[in-house]
Tab-separated table of C-alpha atoms in Angstrom:
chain	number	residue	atom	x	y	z
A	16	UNK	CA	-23.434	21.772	-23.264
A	17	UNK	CA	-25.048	18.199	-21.734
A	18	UNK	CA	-24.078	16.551	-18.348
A	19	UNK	CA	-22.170	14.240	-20.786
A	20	UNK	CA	-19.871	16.827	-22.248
A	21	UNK	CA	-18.654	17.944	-19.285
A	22	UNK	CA	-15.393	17.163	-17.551
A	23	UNK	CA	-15.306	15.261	-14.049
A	24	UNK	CA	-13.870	18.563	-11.676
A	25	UNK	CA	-13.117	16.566	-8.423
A	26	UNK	CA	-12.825	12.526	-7.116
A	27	UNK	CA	-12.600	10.766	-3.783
A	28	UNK	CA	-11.147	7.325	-2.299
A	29	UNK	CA	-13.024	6.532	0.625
A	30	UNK	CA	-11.949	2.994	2.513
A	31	UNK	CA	-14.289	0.933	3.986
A	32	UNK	CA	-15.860	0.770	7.655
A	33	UNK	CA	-14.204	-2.460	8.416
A	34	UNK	CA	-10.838	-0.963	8.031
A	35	UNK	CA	-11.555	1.663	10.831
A	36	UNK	CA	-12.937	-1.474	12.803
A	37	UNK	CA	-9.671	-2.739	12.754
A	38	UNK	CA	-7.931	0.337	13.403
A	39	UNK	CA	-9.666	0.709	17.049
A	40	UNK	CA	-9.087	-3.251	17.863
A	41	UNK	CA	-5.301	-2.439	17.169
A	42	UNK	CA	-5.333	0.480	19.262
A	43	UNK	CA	-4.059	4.240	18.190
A	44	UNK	CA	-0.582	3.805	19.617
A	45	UNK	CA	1.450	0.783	18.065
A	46	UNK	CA	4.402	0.789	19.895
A	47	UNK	CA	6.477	-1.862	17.828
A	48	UNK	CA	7.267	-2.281	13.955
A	49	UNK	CA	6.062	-5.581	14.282
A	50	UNK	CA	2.507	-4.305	15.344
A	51	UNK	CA	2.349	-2.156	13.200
A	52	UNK	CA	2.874	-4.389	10.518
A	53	UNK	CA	0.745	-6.948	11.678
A	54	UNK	CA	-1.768	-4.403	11.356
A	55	UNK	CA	-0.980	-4.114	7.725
A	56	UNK	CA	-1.014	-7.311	7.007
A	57	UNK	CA	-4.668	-8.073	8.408
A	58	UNK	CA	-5.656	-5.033	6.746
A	59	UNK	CA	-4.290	-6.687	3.592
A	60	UNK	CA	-5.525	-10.087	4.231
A	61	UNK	CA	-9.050	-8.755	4.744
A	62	UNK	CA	-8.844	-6.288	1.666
A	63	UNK	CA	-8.655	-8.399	-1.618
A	64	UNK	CA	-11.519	-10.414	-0.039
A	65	UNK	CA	-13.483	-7.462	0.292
A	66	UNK	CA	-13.495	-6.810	-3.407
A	67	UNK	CA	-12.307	-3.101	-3.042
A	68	UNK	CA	-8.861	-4.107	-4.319
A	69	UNK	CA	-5.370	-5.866	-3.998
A	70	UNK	CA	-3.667	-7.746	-1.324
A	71	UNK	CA	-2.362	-4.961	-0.183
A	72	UNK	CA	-2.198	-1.694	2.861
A	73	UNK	CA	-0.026	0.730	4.421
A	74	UNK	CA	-0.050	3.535	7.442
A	75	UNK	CA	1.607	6.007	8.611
A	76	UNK	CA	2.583	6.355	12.026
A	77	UNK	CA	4.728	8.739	13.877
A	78	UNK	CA	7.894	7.010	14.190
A	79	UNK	CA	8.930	7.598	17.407
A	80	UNK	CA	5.451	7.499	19.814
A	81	UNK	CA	3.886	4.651	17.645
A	82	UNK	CA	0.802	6.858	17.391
A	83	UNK	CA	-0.758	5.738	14.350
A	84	UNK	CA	-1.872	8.744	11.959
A	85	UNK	CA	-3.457	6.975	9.059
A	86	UNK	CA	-4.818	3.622	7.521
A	87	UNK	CA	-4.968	2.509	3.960
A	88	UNK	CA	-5.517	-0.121	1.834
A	89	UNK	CA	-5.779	-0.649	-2.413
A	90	UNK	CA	-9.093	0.566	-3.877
A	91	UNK	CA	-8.421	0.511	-7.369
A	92	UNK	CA	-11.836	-2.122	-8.059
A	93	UNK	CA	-13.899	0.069	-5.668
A	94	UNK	CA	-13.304	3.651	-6.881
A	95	UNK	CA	-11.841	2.900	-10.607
A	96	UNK	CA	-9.196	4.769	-10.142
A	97	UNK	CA	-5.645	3.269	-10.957
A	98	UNK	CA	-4.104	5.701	-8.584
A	99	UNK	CA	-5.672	4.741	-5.652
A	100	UNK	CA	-3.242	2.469	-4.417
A	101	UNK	CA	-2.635	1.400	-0.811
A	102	UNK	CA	0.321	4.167	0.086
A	103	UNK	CA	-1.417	6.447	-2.196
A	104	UNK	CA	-4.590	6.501	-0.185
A	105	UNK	CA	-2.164	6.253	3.745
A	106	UNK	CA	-0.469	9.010	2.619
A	107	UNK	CA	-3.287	11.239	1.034
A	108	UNK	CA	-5.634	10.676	4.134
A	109	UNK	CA	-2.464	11.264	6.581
A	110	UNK	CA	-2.110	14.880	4.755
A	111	UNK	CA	-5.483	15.466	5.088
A	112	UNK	CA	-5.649	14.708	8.395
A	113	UNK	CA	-3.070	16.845	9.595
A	114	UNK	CA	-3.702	19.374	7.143
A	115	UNK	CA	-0.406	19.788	5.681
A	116	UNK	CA	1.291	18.512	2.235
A	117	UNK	CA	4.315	17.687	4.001
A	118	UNK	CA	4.564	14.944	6.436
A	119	UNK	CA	8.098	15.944	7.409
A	120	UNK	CA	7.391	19.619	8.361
A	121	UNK	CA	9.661	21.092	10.473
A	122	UNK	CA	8.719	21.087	14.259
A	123	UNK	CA	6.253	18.048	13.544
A	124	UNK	CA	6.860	14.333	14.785
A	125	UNK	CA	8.711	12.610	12.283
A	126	UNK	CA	7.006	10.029	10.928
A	127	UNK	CA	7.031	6.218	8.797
A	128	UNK	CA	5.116	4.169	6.452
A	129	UNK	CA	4.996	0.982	7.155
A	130	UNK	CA	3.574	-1.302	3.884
A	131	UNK	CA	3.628	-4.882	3.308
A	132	UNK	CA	6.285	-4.986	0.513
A	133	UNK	CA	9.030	-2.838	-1.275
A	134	UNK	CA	6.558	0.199	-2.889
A	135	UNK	CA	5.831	0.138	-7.001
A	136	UNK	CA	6.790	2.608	-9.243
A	137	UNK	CA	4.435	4.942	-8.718
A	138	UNK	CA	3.755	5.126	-4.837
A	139	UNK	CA	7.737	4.881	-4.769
A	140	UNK	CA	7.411	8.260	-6.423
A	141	UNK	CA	4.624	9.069	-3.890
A	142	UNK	CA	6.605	8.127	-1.073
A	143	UNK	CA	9.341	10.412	-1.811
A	144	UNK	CA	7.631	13.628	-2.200
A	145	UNK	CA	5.475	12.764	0.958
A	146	UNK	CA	8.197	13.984	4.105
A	147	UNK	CA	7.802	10.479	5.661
A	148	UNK	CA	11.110	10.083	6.765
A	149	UNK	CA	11.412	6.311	7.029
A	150	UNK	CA	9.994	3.646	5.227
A	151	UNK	CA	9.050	0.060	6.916
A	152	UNK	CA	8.445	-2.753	4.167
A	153	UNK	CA	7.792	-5.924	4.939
A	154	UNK	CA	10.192	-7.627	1.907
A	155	UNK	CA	11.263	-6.621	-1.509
A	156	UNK	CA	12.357	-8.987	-4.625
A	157	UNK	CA	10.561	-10.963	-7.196
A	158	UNK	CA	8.276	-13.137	-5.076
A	159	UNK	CA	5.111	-10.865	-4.802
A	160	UNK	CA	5.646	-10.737	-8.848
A	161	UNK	CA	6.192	-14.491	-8.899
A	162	UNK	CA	3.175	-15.128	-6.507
A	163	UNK	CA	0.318	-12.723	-7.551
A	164	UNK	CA	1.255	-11.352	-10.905
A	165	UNK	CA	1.229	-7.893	-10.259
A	166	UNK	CA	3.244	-5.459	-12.338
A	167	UNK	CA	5.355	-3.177	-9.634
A	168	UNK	CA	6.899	-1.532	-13.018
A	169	UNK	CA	10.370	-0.217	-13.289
A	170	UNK	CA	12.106	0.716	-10.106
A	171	UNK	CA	15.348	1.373	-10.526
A	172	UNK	CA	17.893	-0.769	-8.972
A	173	UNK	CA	19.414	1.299	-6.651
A	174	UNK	CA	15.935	2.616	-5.290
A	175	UNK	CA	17.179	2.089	-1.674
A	176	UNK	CA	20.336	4.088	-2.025
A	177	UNK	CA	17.896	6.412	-3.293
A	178	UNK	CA	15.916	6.453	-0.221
A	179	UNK	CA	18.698	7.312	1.932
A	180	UNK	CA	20.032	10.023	-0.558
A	181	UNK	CA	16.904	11.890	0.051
A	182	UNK	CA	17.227	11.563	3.922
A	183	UNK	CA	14.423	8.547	3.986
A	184	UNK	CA	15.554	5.299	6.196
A	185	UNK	CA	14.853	1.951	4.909
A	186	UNK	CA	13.447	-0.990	7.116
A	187	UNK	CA	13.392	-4.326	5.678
A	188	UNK	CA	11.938	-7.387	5.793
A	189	UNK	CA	9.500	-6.959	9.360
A	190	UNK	CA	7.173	-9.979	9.441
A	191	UNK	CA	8.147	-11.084	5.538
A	192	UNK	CA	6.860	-14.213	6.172
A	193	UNK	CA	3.614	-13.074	7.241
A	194	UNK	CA	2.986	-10.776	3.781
A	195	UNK	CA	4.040	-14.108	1.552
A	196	UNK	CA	1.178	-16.070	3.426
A	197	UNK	CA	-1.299	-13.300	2.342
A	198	UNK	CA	0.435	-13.200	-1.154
A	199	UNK	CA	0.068	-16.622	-1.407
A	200	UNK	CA	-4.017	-17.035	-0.028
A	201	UNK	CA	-4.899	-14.094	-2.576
A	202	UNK	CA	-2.792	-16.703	-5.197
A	203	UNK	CA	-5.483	-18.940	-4.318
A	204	UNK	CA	-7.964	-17.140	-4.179
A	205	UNK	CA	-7.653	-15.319	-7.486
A	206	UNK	CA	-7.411	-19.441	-8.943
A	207	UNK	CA	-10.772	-20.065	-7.728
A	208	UNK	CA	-12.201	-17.089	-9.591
A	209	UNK	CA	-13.082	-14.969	-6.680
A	210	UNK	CA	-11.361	-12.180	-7.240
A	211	UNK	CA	-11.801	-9.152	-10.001
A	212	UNK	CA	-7.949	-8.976	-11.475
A	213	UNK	CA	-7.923	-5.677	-13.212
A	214	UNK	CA	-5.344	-5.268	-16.296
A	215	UNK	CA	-4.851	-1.752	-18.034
A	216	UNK	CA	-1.909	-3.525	-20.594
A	217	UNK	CA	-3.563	-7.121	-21.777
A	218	UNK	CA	-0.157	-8.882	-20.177
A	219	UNK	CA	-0.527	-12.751	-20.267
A	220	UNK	CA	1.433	-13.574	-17.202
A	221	UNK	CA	-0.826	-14.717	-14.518
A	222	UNK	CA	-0.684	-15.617	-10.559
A	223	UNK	CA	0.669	-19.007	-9.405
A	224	UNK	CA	-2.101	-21.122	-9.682
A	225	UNK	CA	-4.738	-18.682	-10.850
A	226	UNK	CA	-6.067	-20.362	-13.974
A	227	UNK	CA	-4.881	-17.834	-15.972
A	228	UNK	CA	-6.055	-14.387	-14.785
A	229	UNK	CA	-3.797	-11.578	-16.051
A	230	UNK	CA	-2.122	-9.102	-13.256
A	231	UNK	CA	-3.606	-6.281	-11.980
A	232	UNK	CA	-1.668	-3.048	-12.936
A	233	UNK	CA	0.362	-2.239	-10.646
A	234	UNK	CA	-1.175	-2.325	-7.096
């Protein structure tokens, strides 16, 4: 058998230095939503201009002392994997840091994850099977569609009731205005050619203004 023939038996996601950089300037308790997603959103802001990935990051904090637990943001371009979405990689890295699969275990502090719009198909999947007990979202409807071009797939319409039904507590809409403004500089950004928009289906919508790049898949 060659090197060729054989089958990969293990990956990683690592995120970059700069995103622990920003981690210690925000401090490791963040006592308010708001800071928290401010964090987020500079962690966002600072991502798709990296290169590593989308306009987009997440972390998980425990809920109550604001301690923050984990930091992540989309590295889809940097590791080639599709999974490797922003509250794909906050949640994986949280569970590895505490060293359990379940975020909600029983005696532990219950905890959130805070992300700068409603989740996509799949890391609404991930989210639910996590333990996080609340979610924190910045905003949710068509404008991060309408904006960038991504393709959050089919969430069902009652996804929220959802949340609840499965003892997870919704937050909406903390610092909205704040994720549009990044939605709409990576809009820009992606027009002048600067970005890497990665498509798995050949779709032909593109961002506002981006001279015709094709979404990435998913985020």
């Amino acid at each position: 058998m060659t090197e060729s023939d054989r089958i990969a038996t293990s990956y990683r996601v690592d995120i970059p230095d700069w995103v622990q950089d920003e981690v210690d300037a925000a401090g490791p308790v963040l006592a308010t939503r708001e800071d928290r997603m401010s964090l987020v959103h500079r962690l966002a802001a600072r991502n798709f201009r990296d290169g590593g990935g989308g306009p987009f990051a997440a972390l998980v904090v425990e809920s109550d002392t604001g301690r923050l637990v984990s930091a992540g943001v989309n590295r889809v371009l940097a590791s080639n994997l599709s999974a490797a979405h922003a509250e794909v990689v906050a949640l994986s890295l949280a569970q590895k840091r505490l060293g359990r699969w379940d975020l909600g275990d029983a005696g532990s502090p219950a905890t959130e994850l805070v992300v700068n719009w409603r989740p996509c198909a799949q890391c609404y999947g991930a989210l639910l099977w996590s333990g996080v007990t609340t979610v924190v979202i910045a905003g949710d409807g068509p404008e991060l569609e309408r904006l960038t071009g991504f393709d959050e797939g089919p969430v069902r319409d009652d996804w929220a009731e959802q949340l609840e039904a499965r003892g997870i507590s919704l937050v909406r809409d903390v610092l909205r205005e704040e994720a549009l403004e990044v939605y709409r500089d990576y809009a820009e950004f992606a027009g002048r050619g600067a970005v890497t928009v990665y498509n798995a289906r050949g779709t032909s919508s593109s961002p506002r203004g981006s001279g015709g790049a094709g979404p990435e898949d998913g985020r």
